[in-house]
PDB file of C-alpha atoms in Angstrom:
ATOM      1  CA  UNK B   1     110.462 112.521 147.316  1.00 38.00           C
ATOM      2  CA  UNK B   2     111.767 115.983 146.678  1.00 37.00           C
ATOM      3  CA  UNK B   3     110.041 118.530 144.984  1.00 36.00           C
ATOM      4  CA  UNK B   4     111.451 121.522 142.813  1.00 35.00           C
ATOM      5  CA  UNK B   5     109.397 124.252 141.560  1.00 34.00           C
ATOM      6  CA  UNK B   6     110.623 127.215 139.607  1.00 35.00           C
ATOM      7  CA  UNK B   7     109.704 130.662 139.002  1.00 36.00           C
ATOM      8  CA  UNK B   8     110.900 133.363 136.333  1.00 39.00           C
ATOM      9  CA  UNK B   9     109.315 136.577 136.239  1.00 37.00           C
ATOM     10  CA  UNK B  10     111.258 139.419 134.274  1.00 38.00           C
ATOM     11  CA  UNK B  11     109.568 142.818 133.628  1.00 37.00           C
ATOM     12  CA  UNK B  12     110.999 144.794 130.769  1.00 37.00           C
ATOM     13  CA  UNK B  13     109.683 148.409 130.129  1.00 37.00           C
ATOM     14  CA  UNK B  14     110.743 150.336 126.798  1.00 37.00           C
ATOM     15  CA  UNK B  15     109.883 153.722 126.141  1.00 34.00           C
ATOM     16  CA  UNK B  16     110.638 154.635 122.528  1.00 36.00           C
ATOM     17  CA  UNK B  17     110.517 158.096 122.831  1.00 33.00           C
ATOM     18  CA  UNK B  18     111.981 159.052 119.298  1.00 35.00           C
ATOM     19  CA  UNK B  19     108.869 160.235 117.010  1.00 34.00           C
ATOM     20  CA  UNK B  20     110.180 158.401 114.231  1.00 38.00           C
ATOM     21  CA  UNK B  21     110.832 154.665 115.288  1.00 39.00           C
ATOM     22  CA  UNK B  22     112.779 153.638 112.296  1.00 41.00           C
ATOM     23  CA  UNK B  23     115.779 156.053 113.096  1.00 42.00           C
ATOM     24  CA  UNK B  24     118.967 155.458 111.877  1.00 44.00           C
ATOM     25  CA  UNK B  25     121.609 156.184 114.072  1.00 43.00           C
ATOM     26  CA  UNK B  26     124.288 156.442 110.985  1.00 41.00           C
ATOM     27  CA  UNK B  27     122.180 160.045 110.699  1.00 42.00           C
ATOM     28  CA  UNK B  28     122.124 163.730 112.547  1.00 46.00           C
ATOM     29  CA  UNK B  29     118.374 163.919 113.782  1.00 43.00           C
ATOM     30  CA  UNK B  30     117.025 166.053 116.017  1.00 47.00           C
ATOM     31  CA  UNK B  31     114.295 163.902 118.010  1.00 44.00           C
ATOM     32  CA  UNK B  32     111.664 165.946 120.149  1.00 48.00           C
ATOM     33  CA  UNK B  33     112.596 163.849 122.825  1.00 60.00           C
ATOM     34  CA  UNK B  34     116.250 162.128 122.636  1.00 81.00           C
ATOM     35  CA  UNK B  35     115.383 159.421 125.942  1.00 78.00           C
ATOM     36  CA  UNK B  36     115.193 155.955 125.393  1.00 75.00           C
ATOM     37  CA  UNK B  37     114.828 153.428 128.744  1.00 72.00           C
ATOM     38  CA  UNK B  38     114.214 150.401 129.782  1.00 71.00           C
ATOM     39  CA  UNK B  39     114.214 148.240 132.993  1.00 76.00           C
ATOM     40  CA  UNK B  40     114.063 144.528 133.365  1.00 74.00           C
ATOM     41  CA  UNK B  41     113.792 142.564 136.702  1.00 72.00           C
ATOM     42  CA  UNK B  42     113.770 138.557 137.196  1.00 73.00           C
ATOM     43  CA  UNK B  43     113.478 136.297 140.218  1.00 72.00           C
ATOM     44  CA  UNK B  44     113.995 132.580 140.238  1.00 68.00           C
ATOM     45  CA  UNK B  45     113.553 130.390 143.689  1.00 69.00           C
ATOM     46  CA  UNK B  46     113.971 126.619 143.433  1.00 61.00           C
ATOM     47  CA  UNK B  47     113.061 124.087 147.129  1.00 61.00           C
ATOM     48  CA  UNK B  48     113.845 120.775 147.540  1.00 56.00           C
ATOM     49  CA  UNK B  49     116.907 118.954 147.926  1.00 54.00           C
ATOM     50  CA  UNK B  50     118.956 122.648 147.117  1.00 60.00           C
ATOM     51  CA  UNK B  51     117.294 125.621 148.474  1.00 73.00           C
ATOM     52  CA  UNK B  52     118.095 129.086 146.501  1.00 78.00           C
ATOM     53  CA  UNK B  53     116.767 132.473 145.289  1.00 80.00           C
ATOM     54  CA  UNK B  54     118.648 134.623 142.377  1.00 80.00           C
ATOM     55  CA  UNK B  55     117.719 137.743 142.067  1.00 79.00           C
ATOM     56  CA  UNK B  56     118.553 140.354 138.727  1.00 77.00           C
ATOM     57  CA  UNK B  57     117.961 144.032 137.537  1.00 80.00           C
ATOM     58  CA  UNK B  58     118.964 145.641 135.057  1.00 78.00           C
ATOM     59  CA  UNK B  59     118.386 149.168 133.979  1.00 82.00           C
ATOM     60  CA  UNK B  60     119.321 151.095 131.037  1.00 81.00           C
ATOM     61  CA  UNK B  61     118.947 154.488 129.419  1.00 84.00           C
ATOM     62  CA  UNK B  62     119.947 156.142 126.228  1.00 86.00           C
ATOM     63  CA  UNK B  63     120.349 159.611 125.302  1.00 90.00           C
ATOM     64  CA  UNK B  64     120.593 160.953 121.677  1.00 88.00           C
ATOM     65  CA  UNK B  65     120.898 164.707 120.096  1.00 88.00           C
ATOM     66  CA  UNK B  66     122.626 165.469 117.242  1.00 87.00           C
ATOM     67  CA  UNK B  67     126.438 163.876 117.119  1.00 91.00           C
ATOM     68  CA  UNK B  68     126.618 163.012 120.908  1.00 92.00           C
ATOM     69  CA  UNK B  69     124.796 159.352 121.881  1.00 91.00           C
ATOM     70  CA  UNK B  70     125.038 159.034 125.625  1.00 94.00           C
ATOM     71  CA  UNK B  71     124.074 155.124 127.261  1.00 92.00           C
ATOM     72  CA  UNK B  72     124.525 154.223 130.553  1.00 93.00           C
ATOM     73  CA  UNK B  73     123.210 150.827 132.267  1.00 90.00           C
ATOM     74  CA  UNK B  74     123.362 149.132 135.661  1.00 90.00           C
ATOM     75  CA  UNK B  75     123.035 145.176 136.496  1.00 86.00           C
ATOM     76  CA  UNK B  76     122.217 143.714 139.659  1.00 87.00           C
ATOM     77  CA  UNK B  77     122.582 139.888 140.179  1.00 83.00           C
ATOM     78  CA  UNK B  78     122.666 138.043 144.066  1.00 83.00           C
ATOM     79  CA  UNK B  79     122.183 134.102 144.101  1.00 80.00           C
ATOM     80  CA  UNK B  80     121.213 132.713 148.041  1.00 82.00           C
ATOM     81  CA  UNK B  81     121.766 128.958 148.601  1.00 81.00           C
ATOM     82  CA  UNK B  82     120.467 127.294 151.632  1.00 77.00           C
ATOM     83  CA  UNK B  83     119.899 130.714 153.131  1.00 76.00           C
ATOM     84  CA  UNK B  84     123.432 132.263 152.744  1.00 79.00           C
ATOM     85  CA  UNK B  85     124.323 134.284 149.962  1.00 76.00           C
ATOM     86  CA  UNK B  86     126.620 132.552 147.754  1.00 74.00           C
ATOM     87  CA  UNK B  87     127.074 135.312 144.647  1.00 77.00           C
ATOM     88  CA  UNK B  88     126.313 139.066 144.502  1.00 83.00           C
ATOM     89  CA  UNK B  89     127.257 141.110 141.592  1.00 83.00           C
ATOM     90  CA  UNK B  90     126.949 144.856 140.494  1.00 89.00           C
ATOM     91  CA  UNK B  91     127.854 146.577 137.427  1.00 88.00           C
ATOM     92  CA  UNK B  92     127.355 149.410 135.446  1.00 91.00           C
ATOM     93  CA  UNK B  93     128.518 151.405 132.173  1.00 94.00           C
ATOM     94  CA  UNK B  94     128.696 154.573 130.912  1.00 95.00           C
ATOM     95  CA  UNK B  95     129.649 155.549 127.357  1.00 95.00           C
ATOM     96  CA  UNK B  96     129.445 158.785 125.157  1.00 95.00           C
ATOM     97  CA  UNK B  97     129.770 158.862 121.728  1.00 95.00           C
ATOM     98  CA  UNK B  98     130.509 162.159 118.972  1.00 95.00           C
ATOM     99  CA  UNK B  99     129.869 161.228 115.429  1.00 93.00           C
ATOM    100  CA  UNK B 100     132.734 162.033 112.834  1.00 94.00           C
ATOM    101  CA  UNK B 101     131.026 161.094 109.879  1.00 91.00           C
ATOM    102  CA  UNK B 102     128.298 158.744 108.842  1.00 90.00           C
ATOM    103  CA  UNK B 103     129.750 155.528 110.130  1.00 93.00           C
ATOM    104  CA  UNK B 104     132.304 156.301 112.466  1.00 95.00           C
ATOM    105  CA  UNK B 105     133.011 158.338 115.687  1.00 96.00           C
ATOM    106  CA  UNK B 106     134.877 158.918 118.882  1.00 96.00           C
ATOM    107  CA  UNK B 107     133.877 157.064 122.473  1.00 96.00           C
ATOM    108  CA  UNK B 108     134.694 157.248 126.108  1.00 96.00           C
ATOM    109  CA  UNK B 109     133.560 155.029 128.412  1.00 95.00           C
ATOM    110  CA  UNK B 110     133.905 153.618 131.880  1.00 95.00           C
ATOM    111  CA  UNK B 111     132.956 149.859 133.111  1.00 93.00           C
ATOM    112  CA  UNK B 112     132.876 148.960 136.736  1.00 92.00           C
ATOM    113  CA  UNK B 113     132.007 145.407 138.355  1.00 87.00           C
ATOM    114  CA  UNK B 114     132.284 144.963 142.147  1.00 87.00           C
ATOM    115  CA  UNK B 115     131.990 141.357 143.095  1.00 82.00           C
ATOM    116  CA  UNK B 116     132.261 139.464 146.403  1.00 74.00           C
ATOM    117  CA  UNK B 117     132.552 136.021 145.116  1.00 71.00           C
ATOM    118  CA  UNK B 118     134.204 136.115 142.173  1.00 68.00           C
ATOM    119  CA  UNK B 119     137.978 136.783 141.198  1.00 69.00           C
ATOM    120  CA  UNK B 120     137.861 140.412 141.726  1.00 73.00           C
ATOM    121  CA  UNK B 121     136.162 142.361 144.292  1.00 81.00           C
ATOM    122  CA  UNK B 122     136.807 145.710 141.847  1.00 85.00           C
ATOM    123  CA  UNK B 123     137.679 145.642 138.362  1.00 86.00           C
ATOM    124  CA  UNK B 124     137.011 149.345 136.691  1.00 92.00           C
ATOM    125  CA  UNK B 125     138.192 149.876 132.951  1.00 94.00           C
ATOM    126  CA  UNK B 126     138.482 153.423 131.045  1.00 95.00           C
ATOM    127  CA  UNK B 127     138.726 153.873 127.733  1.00 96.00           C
ATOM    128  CA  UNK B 128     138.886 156.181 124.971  1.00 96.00           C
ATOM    129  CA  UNK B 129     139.297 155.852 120.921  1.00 96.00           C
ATOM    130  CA  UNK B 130     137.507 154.965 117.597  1.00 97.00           C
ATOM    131  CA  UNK B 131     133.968 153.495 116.875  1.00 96.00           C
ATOM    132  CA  UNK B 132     133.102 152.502 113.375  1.00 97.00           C
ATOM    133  CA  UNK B 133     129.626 151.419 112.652  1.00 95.00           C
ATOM    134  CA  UNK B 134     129.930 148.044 109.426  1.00 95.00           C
ATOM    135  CA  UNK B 135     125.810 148.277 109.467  1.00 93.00           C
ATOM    136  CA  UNK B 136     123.271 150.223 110.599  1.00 90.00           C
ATOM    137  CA  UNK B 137     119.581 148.981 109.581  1.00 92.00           C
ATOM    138  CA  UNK B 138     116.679 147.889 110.393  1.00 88.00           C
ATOM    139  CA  UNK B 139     118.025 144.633 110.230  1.00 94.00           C
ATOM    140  CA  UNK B 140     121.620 144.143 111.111  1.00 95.00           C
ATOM    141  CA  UNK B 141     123.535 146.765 113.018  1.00 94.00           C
ATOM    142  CA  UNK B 142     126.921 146.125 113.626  1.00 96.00           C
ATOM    143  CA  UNK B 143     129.449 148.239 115.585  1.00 96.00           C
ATOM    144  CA  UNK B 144     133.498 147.801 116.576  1.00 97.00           C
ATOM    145  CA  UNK B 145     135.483 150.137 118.655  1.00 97.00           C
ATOM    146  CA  UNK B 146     138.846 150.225 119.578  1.00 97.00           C
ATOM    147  CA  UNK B 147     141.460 152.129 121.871  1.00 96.00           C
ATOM    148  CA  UNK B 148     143.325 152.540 125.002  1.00 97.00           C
ATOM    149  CA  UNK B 149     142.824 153.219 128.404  1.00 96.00           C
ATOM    150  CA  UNK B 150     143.455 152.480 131.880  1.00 96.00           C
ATOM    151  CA  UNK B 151     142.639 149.618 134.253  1.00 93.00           C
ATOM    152  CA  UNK B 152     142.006 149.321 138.011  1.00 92.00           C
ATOM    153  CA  UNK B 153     141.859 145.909 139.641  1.00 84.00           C
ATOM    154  CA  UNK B 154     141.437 144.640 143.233  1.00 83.00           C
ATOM    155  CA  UNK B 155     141.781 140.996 143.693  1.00 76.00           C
ATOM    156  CA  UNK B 156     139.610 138.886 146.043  1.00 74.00           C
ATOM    157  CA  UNK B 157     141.713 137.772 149.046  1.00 69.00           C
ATOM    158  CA  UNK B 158     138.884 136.524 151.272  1.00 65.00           C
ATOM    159  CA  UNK B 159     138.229 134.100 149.259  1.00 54.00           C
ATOM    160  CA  UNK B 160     141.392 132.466 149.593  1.00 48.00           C
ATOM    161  CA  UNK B 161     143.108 129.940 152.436  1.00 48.00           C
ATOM    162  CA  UNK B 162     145.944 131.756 154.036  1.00 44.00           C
ATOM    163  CA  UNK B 163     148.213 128.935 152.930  1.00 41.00           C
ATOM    164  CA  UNK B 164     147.586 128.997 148.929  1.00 40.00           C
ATOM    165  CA  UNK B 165     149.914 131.392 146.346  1.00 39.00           C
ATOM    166  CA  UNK B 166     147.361 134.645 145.511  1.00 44.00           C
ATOM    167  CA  UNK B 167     147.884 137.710 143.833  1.00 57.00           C
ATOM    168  CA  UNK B 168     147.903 140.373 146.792  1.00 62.00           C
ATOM    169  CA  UNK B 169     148.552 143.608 144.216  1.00 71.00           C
ATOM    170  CA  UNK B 170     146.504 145.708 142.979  1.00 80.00           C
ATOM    171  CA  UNK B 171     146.211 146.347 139.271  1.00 84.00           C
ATOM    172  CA  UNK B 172     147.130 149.768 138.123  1.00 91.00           C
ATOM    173  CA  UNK B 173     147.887 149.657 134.768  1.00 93.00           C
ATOM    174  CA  UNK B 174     147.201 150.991 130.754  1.00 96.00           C
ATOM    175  CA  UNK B 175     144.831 148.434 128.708  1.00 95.00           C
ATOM    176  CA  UNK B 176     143.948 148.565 125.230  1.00 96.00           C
ATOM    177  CA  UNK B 177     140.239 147.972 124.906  1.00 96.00           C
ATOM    178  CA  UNK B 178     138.251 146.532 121.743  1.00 96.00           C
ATOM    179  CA  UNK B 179     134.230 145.707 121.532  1.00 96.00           C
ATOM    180  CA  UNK B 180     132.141 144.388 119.247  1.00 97.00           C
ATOM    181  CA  UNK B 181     128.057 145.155 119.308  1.00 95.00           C
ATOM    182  CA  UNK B 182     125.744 143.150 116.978  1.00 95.00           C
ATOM    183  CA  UNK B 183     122.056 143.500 117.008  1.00 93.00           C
ATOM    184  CA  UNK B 184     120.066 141.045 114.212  1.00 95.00           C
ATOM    185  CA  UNK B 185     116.622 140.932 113.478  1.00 93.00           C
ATOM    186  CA  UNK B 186     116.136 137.579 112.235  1.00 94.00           C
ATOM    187  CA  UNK B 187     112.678 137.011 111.852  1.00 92.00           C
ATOM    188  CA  UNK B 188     109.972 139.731 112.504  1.00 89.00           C
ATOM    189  CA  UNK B 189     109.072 138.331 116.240  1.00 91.00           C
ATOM    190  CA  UNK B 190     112.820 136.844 116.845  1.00 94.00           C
ATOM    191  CA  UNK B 191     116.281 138.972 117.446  1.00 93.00           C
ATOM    192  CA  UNK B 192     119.482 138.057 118.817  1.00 95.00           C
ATOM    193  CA  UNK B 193     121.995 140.648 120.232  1.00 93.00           C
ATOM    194  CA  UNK B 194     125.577 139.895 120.663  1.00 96.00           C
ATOM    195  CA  UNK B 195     128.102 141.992 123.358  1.00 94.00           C
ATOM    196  CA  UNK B 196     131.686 141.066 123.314  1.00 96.00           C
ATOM    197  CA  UNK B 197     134.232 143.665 124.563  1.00 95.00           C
ATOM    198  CA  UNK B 198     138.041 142.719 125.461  1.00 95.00           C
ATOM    199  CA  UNK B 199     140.148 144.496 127.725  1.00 94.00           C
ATOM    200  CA  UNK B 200     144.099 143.481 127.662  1.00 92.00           C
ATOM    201  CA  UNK B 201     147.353 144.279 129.863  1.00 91.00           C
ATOM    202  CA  UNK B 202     150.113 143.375 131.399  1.00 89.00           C
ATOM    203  CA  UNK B 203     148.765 141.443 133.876  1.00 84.00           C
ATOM    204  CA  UNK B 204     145.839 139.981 132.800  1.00 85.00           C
ATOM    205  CA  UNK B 205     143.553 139.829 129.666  1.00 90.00           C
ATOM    206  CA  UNK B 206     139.773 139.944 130.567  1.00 89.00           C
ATOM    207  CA  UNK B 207     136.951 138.869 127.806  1.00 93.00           C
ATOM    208  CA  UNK B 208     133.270 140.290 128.609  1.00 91.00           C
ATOM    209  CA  UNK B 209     130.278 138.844 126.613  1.00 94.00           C
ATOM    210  CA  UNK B 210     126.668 139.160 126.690  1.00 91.00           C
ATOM    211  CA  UNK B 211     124.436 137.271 124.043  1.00 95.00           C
ATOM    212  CA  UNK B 212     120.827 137.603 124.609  1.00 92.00           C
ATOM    213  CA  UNK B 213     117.327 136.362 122.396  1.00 93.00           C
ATOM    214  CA  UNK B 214     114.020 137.518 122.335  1.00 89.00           C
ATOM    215  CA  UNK B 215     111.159 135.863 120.593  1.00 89.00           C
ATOM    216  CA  UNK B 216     107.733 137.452 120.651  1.00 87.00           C
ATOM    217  CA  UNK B 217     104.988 135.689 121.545  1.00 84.00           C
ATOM    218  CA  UNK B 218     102.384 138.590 121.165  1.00 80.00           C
ATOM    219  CA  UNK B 219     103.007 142.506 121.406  1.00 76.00           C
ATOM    220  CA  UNK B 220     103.394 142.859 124.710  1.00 72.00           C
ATOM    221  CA  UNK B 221     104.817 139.368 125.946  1.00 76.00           C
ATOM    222  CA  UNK B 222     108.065 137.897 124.791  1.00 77.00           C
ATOM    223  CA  UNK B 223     109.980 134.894 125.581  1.00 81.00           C
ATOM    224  CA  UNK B 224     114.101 136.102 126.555  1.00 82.00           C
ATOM    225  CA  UNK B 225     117.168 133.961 126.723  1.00 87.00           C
ATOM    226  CA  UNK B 226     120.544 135.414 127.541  1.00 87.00           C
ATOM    227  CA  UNK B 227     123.985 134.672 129.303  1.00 89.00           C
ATOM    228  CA  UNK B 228     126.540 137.071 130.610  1.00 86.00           C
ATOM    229  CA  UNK B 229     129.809 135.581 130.761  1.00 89.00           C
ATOM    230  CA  UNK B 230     133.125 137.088 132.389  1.00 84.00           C
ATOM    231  CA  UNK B 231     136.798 135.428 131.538  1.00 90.00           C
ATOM    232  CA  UNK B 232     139.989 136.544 133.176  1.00 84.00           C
ATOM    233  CA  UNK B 233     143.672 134.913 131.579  1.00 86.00           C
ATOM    234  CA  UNK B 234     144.468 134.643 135.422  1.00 79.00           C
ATOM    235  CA  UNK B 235     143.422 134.922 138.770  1.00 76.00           C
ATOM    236  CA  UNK B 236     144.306 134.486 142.113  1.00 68.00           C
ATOM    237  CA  UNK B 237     144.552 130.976 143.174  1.00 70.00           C
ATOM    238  CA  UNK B 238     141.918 128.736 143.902  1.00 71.00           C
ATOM    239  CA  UNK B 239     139.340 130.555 141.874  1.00 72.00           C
ATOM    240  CA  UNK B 240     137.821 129.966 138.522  1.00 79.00           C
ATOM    241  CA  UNK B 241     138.796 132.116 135.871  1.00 84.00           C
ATOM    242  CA  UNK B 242     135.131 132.669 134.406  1.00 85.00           C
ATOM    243  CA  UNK B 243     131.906 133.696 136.189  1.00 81.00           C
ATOM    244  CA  UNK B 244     128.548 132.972 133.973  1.00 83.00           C
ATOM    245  CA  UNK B 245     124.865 133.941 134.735  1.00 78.00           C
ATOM    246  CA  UNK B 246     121.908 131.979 132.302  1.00 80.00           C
ATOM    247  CA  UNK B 247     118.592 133.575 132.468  1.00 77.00           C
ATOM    248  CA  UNK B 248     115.385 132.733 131.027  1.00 75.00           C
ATOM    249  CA  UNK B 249     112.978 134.850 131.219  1.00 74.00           C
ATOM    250  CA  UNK B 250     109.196 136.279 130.323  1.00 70.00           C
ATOM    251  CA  UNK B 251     109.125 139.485 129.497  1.00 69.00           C
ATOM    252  CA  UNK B 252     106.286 141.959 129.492  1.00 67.00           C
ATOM    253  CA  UNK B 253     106.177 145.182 126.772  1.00 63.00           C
ATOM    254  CA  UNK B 254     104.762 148.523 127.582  1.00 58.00           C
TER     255      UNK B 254
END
């Protein structure tokens, strides 16, 4: 009779260091202190007939004064089966923003994933252009952006039988980048946050998403669902074309 146990533990800290909580970024304000951060961590282990341990972090900062918005955020993610690693992931972002006007404004940003077990071992995207905000409340804020830039890809050979067709060049080449940010507060315990950002080229069209909920259960404890999701058009051969990571998660409020 096997047995299979399971543990989630996910730690989320949020400083909100603006003195007015109920800022809206569609305005110029001077905060006393512009930081925002947080940092979430989750462990899962499950025994029995399939031995593993997956492992994520994720930490993120933002930093607001006047026009410019600065975020940045880094994800960790390593999945062990059996006692040999069978998926480790790392990525991070970086984005500034300069506000125009109310709703709109100018970006630059860089996104970098190195992977051992997926299609790519590299795959770093720049990108510059146009951000227009639809909404910005309380409620519902919704952002697009949109603009070119330039792509860097290495593919994952090692992964691949010496006999089977792969893709042995590297990707140099200009993209045009779009992503879409949603943020809803439902209910006043529940929200739901969608991240979709898609980078095209010539040789290959990549689709990023993120969708995460969290439900509070009290103040400081919440209940958090989310999936990250990574699509490429093509790949070398033999390998999926999408990667996917499903967490669920308790998370703790400070």
């Amino acid at each position: 009779m096997s047995k299979t146990w399971l543990l989630s533990l996910a730690l989320l800290t949020s400083f909100h260091v603006h003195a007015n909580k109920q800022t809206n970024r569609s305005k110029d304000i001077n905060a006393p202190s512009p930081w925002q951060s947080q940092i979430e961590f989750g462990y899962q282990s499950h025994s029995g007939n399939t031995d593993s341990e997956a492992l994520n972090t994720r930490i993120k900062g933002e930093y607001t004064r006047g026009r410019h918005r600065t975020n940045g955020e880094w994800r960790f993610y390593k999945l062990d089966k059996n006692g040999k690693e069978n998926k480790r992931q790392s990525s991070y972002t970086l984005q500034s923003d300069y506000k125009l006007g109310p709703k709109m404004y100018l970006y630059g940003s860089f996104r970098g994933t190195d992977s051992r077990y997926s299609a790519y071992f590299k795959d770093y995207t720049f990108s510059g252009g146009l951000g227009y905000q639809l909404t910005n409340t309380d409620t519902l804020l919704v952002e697009i952006e949109a603009g070119p830039g330039y792509r860097y890809q290495e593919p994952n050979l090692d992964e691949i039988g010496s006999n089977e067709v792969v893709f042995p060049n590297l990707v140099r080449e200009p993209i045009f980048r779009s992503n879409l940010k949603t943020e809803w507060q439902i209910l006043r315990n529940f929200k739901l946050s969608v991240d979709a950002t898609l980078v095209g080229g010539e040789s290959n069209t990549r689709l990023d998403t993120d969708i995460s909920a969290i439900n509070n259960i009290t103040e400081d404890i919440a209940l958090k669902v989310s999936q990250s999701r990574q699509y490429h058009n093509q790949v070398p051969e033999g390998l999926s074309k999408s990667d996917s990571v499903l967490a669920v998660s308790l998370v703790f409020l400070f």
